[in-house]
Amino acid sequence: NALYVDCLILEDSATHGKKSMEARLIYWQAASQIFRQHPILGTGPGTFGIAYKQIKPPDAEWARLTHNDYLQQASDSGFIGFLTFSAMIMGSLVYLYRYRLSKTDPFYTVKFAVWLGLLGLFLHSGMEFNLYYPALAWPAFFLLGWLWGLDEE
């Protein structure tokens, strides 16, 4: 019986709820609007859901997170937090690729695989809130730090 009820709930949500991409576009527009209203410091860590509740369109689903780690930072932390976060991620990926990955290194394949995995995760963070899951964020930042800690070739 519980499985039947769960299936009915999922079917109702799929039928009456927004499609995933449509809902994300609404969250992203709201995050941009919140960022424009609070451009310097944002609304505070983890407050997107509170700010979104005030501007949410009547037919939109409620969300606690923006489904985009970069827009989440812009909304929550303003320009300063967004710039710092984005520069750390993108700057690290570029620097590590250019200066820490040497094809002559016997462990190049392993290091490149780690770098490529991080690239994929950080690109996917533009569509999801990967870094709000400690099980994803901690290993990602550990591996990023590991790559930074390698000797330059």
XYZ file of N, CA and C in Angstrom:
459
model
N 0.816 -1.207 0.000
C 0.000 0.000 0.000
C 0.854 1.263 0.000
N 1.941 1.244 0.776
C 2.798 2.429 0.847
C 3.423 2.724 -0.515
N 3.827 1.662 -1.231
C 4.410 1.847 -2.558
C 3.384 2.457 -3.509
N 2.133 1.980 -3.420
C 1.062 2.510 -4.259
C 0.836 3.998 -3.988
N 0.836 4.382 -2.726
C 0.649 5.796 -2.350
C 1.815 6.626 -2.864
N 3.052 6.111 -2.690
C 4.228 6.829 -3.192
C 4.139 7.035 -4.700
N 3.705 6.015 -5.427
C 3.569 6.132 -6.878
C 2.525 7.172 -7.252
N 1.407 7.216 -6.506
C 0.382 8.234 -6.763
C 0.918 9.632 -6.520
N 1.703 9.793 -5.452
C 2.283 11.102 -5.149
C 3.251 11.516 -6.257
N 4.113 10.595 -6.686
C 5.056 10.899 -7.759
C 4.329 11.223 -9.056
N 3.278 10.457 -9.363
C 2.519 10.710 -10.587
C 1.854 12.079 -10.526
N 1.285 12.426 -9.375
C 0.636 13.725 -9.217
C 1.652 14.852 -9.364
N 2.814 14.667 -8.752
C 3.853 15.698 -8.833
C 4.369 15.842 -10.260
N 4.511 14.723 -10.970
C 4.989 14.775 -12.355
C 3.939 15.397 -13.267
N 2.668 15.167 -12.973
C 1.589 15.684 -13.807
C 1.346 17.173 -13.555
N 1.351 17.562 -12.287
C 0.978 18.931 -11.941
C 2.166 19.841 -11.666
N 3.330 19.289 -11.405
C 4.500 20.105 -11.125
C 5.143 20.605 -12.405
N 6.067 21.525 -12.242
C 6.817 22.039 -13.389
C 7.810 20.988 -13.855
N 8.109 21.025 -15.124
C 9.184 20.181 -15.630
C 10.491 20.704 -15.040
N 11.452 19.827 -14.907
C 12.701 20.146 -14.223
C 13.387 21.391 -14.782
N 13.546 21.469 -16.079
C 14.247 22.607 -16.671
C 13.430 23.888 -16.536
N 12.144 23.774 -16.703
C 11.267 24.937 -16.549
C 11.354 25.481 -15.120
N 11.336 24.593 -14.143
C 11.454 25.012 -12.746
C 12.808 25.657 -12.489
N 13.874 25.069 -13.038
C 15.215 25.636 -12.840
C 15.298 27.055 -13.418
N 14.731 27.265 -14.581
C 14.762 28.607 -15.172
C 14.087 29.626 -14.256
N 13.012 29.227 -13.615
C 12.332 30.119 -12.666
C 13.247 30.399 -11.474
N 13.916 29.363 -10.943
C 14.833 29.555 -9.810
C 15.986 30.474 -10.205
N 16.514 30.270 -11.416
C 17.657 31.063 -11.862
C 17.266 32.529 -12.064
N 16.090 32.757 -12.621
C 15.606 34.139 -12.774
C 15.437 34.788 -11.409
N 14.904 34.030 -10.455
C 14.727 34.558 -9.102
C 16.080 34.856 -8.461
N 17.043 33.967 -8.625
C 18.381 34.195 -8.062
C 19.013 35.442 -8.670
N 18.828 35.641 -9.966
C 19.350 36.853 -10.622
C 18.679 38.100 -10.068
N 17.380 38.017 -9.856
C 16.647 39.157 -9.301
C 17.113 39.446 -7.872
N 17.291 38.415 -7.068
C 17.776 38.586 -5.697
C 19.169 39.198 -5.721
N 20.015 38.727 -6.623
C 21.367 39.275 -6.757
C 21.315 40.766 -7.112
N 20.425 41.134 -8.022
C 20.315 42.552 -8.398
C 19.803 43.408 -7.236
N 18.971 42.818 -6.381
C 18.454 43.547 -5.227
C 19.477 43.647 -4.093
N 20.391 42.700 -4.008
C 21.406 42.655 -2.950
C 22.770 42.379 -3.579
N 23.292 43.301 -4.393
C 24.470 42.992 -5.211
C 25.788 42.859 -4.457
N 25.963 43.537 -3.355
C 27.274 43.537 -2.699
C 27.501 42.285 -1.852
N 26.629 42.055 -0.873
C 26.821 40.947 0.061
C 25.759 39.862 -0.032
N 24.786 40.015 -0.915
C 23.734 39.016 -1.040
C 22.786 39.044 0.150
N 22.021 37.982 0.291
C 21.027 37.911 1.375
C 21.529 37.109 2.562
N 22.705 36.501 2.447
C 23.272 35.709 3.535
C 23.333 34.239 3.170
N 24.254 33.505 3.774
C 24.435 32.092 3.448
C 23.164 31.271 3.662
N 22.794 30.517 2.655
C 21.659 29.612 2.754
C 20.296 30.262 2.810
N 20.175 31.498 2.332
C 18.901 32.219 2.456
C 18.116 32.331 1.155
N 18.534 31.652 0.110
C 17.805 31.755 -1.150
C 16.336 31.397 -0.966
N 16.057 30.320 -0.250
C 14.676 29.868 -0.057
C 13.798 30.925 0.582
N 14.350 31.663 1.516
C 13.593 32.724 2.194
C 13.318 33.872 1.229
N 14.355 34.306 0.523
C 14.195 35.410 -0.432
C 13.303 34.990 -1.600
N 13.436 33.742 -2.033
C 12.640 33.237 -3.162
C 11.157 33.204 -2.812
N 10.849 32.863 -1.582
C 9.445 32.768 -1.148
C 8.728 34.107 -1.350
N 9.457 35.208 -1.217
C 8.862 36.535 -1.345
C 8.614 36.944 -2.800
N 9.343 36.355 -3.742
C 9.204 36.765 -5.152
C 8.738 35.628 -6.054
N 8.487 34.477 -5.476
C 8.096 33.283 -6.242
C 6.794 33.533 -6.989
N 6.770 33.207 -8.287
C 5.509 33.285 -9.022
C 4.465 32.351 -8.389
N 3.194 32.712 -8.434
C 2.158 31.914 -7.755
C 2.095 30.448 -8.195
N 2.358 30.171 -9.458
C 2.248 28.789 -9.936
C 3.573 28.025 -9.893
N 4.628 28.660 -9.372
C 5.946 28.016 -9.330
C 6.087 27.161 -8.072
N 6.947 26.168 -8.185
C 7.251 25.318 -7.041
C 8.174 26.063 -6.093
N 8.092 25.735 -4.812
C 9.006 26.321 -3.845
C 10.344 25.607 -3.926
N 11.424 26.321 -3.663
C 12.760 25.719 -3.671
C 13.599 26.352 -2.573
N 14.427 25.547 -1.981
C 15.362 26.039 -0.968
C 16.686 26.454 -1.609
N 17.016 25.825 -2.743
C 18.277 26.092 -3.442
C 17.998 26.427 -4.900
N 18.955 27.118 -5.546
C 18.753 27.598 -6.915
C 18.969 26.538 -7.992
N 19.505 25.391 -7.638
C 19.880 24.364 -8.616
C 20.985 24.876 -9.530
N 21.846 25.734 -8.993
C 23.010 26.252 -9.703
C 23.935 26.812 -8.626
N 25.064 26.151 -8.385
C 25.949 26.581 -7.302
C 26.474 28.002 -7.484
N 26.665 28.427 -8.721
C 27.221 29.757 -8.972
C 26.171 30.841 -8.714
N 24.951 30.624 -9.186
C 23.875 31.583 -8.894
C 23.512 31.569 -7.415
N 23.665 30.419 -6.772
C 23.427 30.333 -5.326
C 24.393 31.264 -4.601
N 25.655 31.232 -5.010
C 26.648 32.119 -4.388
C 26.327 33.580 -4.662
N 25.917 33.892 -5.879
C 25.575 35.286 -6.212
C 24.406 35.763 -5.359
N 23.384 34.935 -5.234
C 22.199 35.289 -4.458
C 22.520 35.391 -2.968
N 23.220 34.411 -2.444
C 23.500 34.361 -1.008
C 24.639 35.272 -0.578
N 25.666 35.414 -1.413
C 26.885 36.119 -1.013
C 27.178 37.371 -1.812
N 26.343 37.708 -2.783
C 26.558 38.907 -3.573
C 27.751 38.784 -4.508
N 28.138 39.915 -5.053
C 29.208 39.951 -6.042
C 30.531 39.467 -5.452
N 30.806 39.859 -4.219
C 32.076 39.482 -3.582
C 32.179 37.966 -3.447
N 31.148 37.333 -2.928
C 31.158 35.881 -2.763
C 31.156 35.152 -4.091
N 30.331 35.639 -5.037
C 30.265 35.021 -6.356
C 31.616 35.088 -7.051
N 32.238 36.262 -7.046
C 33.526 36.426 -7.707
C 34.604 35.559 -7.052
N 34.635 35.540 -5.735
C 35.626 34.738 -5.017
C 35.444 33.247 -5.307
N 34.203 32.784 -5.192
C 33.900 31.370 -5.426
C 34.224 30.970 -6.860
N 33.729 31.734 -7.814
C 33.941 31.417 -9.232
C 35.416 31.479 -9.611
N 36.120 32.487 -9.094
C 37.548 32.614 -9.399
C 38.333 31.446 -8.821
N 37.949 31.010 -7.619
C 38.645 29.873 -7.012
C 38.438 28.610 -7.855
N 37.207 28.363 -8.268
C 36.913 27.153 -9.041
C 37.550 27.233 -10.427
N 37.200 28.253 -11.178
C 37.679 28.356 -12.562
C 39.187 28.604 -12.618
N 39.667 29.464 -11.738
C 41.101 29.743 -11.705
C 41.901 28.499 -11.368
N 41.404 27.714 -10.420
C 42.092 26.471 -10.047
C 42.135 25.501 -11.212
N 41.010 25.331 -11.880
C 40.973 24.376 -13.001
C 41.934 24.782 -14.111
N 41.953 26.057 -14.441
C 42.850 26.534 -15.502
C 44.306 26.398 -15.068
N 44.620 26.874 -13.870
C 46.003 26.828 -13.383
C 46.502 25.383 -13.293
N 45.697 24.527 -12.698
C 46.119 23.135 -12.527
C 46.353 22.454 -13.868
N 45.506 22.728 -14.831
C 45.682 22.116 -16.147
C 46.961 22.617 -16.812
N 47.193 23.913 -16.706
C 48.342 24.490 -17.423
C 49.677 24.220 -16.748
N 49.692 24.190 -15.401
C 50.981 24.162 -14.709
C 51.239 22.936 -13.843
N 50.229 22.154 -13.554
C 50.453 21.007 -12.672
C 50.297 19.661 -13.360
N 49.764 19.650 -14.565
C 49.592 18.387 -15.284
C 50.625 18.311 -16.404
N 51.584 17.434 -16.219
C 52.641 17.270 -17.214
C 52.525 15.880 -17.834
N 52.499 15.828 -19.151
C 52.359 14.538 -19.838
C 53.578 13.648 -19.637
N 54.691 14.189 -19.169
C 55.880 13.375 -18.912
C 55.838 12.734 -17.528
N 54.912 13.155 -16.685
C 54.756 12.602 -15.336
C 54.218 11.172 -15.441
N 54.831 10.215 -14.726
C 54.339 8.835 -14.808
C 52.912 8.666 -14.268
N 52.447 9.589 -13.457
C 51.090 9.528 -12.906
C 50.146 10.516 -13.596
N 50.536 10.946 -14.785
C 49.725 11.919 -15.525
C 48.284 11.444 -15.709
N 48.105 10.180 -16.074
C 46.759 9.663 -16.353
C 45.867 9.783 -15.121
N 46.395 9.454 -13.960
C 45.615 9.545 -12.721
C 45.294 11.009 -12.413
N 46.281 11.859 -12.501
C 46.074 13.283 -12.196
C 45.106 13.920 -13.190
N 45.244 13.559 -14.463
C 44.340 14.101 -15.466
C 42.917 13.598 -15.240
N 42.779 12.334 -14.865
C 41.444 11.780 -14.592
C 40.783 12.512 -13.420
N 41.549 12.792 -12.388
C 41.015 13.547 -11.240
C 40.618 14.946 -11.693
N 41.491 15.607 -12.440
C 41.191 16.958 -12.938
C 39.938 16.941 -13.813
N 39.835 15.964 -14.697
C 38.684 15.860 -15.595
C 37.389 15.611 -14.812
N 37.461 14.779 -13.790
C 36.301 14.543 -12.935
C 35.857 15.816 -12.237
N 36.818 16.592 -11.745
C 36.498 17.866 -11.095
C 35.904 18.856 -12.094
N 36.459 18.886 -13.296
C 35.903 19.752 -14.339
C 34.435 19.399 -14.579
N 34.158 18.118 -14.722
C 32.779 17.678 -14.937
C 31.868 18.063 -13.789
N 32.323 17.860 -12.558
C 31.516 18.211 -11.386
C 31.248 19.707 -11.335
N 32.274 20.510 -11.567
C 32.099 21.962 -11.479
C 31.274 22.509 -12.646
N 31.341 21.874 -13.801
C 30.444 22.263 -14.896
C 29.005 21.883 -14.560
N 28.836 20.700 -14.013
C 27.495 20.243 -13.626
C 26.909 21.115 -12.521
N 27.757 21.754 -11.740
C 27.292 22.648 -10.678
C 26.542 23.848 -11.238
N 26.651 24.087 -12.531
C 25.865 25.130 -13.176
C 24.420 24.712 -13.410
N 24.116 23.427 -13.188
C 22.753 22.912 -13.389
C 22.182 22.283 -12.118
N 22.975 22.191 -11.095
C 22.562 21.463 -9.893
C 23.286 22.056 -8.687
N 22.928 21.600 -7.502
C 23.574 22.092 -6.285
C 24.486 21.022 -5.693
N 25.419 20.550 -6.497
C 26.360 19.503 -6.086
C 27.096 19.843 -4.800
N 27.514 21.081 -4.676
C 28.392 21.446 -3.573
C 27.646 21.682 -2.270
N 26.339 21.498 -2.271
C 25.568 21.540 -1.032
C 25.452 20.154 -0.414
N 25.935 19.137 -1.113
C 25.987 17.779 -0.583
C 27.403 17.546 -0.059
N 27.580 17.420 1.255
C 28.931 17.169 1.774
C 29.596 15.943 1.143
N 28.805 14.934 0.796
C 29.372 13.720 0.194
C 29.974 13.993 -1.178
N 29.591 15.072 -1.825
C 30.191 15.469 -3.105
C 31.211 16.583 -2.910
N 30.885 17.544 -2.067
C 31.742 18.716 -1.895
C 33.072 18.366 -1.229
N 33.043 17.611 -0.155
C 34.280 17.315 0.563
C 35.287 16.570 -0.293
N 34.892 15.485 -0.965
C 35.888 14.825 -1.830
C 36.354 15.736 -2.970
N 35.442 16.551 -3.504
C 35.832 17.442 -4.604
C 36.904 18.419 -4.144
N 36.687 19.050 -3.001
C 37.674 20.022 -2.524
C 38.933 19.345 -2.004
N 38.799 18.135 -1.477
C 39.987 17.367 -1.102
C 40.841 17.092 -2.335
N 40.201 16.617 -3.414
C 40.947 16.315 -4.639
C 41.513 17.575 -5.286
N 40.764 18.675 -5.218
C 41.283 19.945 -5.731
C 42.535 20.339 -4.945
N 42.471 20.209 -3.630
C 43.639 20.505 -2.791
C 44.794 19.566 -3.067
N 44.477 18.292 -3.326
C 45.521 17.319 -3.643
C 46.248 17.735 -4.914
N 45.494 18.132 -5.934
C 46.135 18.577 -7.176
C 46.972 19.832 -6.942
N 46.471 20.751 -6.115
C 47.234 21.964 -5.803
C 48.523 21.618 -5.058
N 48.474 20.581 -4.247
C 49.629 20.225 -3.433
C 50.727 19.486 -4.184
N 50.471 19.093 -5.395
C 51.481 18.393 -6.184
C 52.623 19.329 -6.551
N 53.801 18.752 -6.669
C 54.948 19.543 -7.096
C 54.771 19.975 -8.536
N 55.207 21.186 -8.845
C 55.168 21.653 -10.245
C 56.214 20.888 -11.028
N 55.872 20.537 -12.227
C 56.806 19.787 -13.082
C 57.683 20.746 -13.834
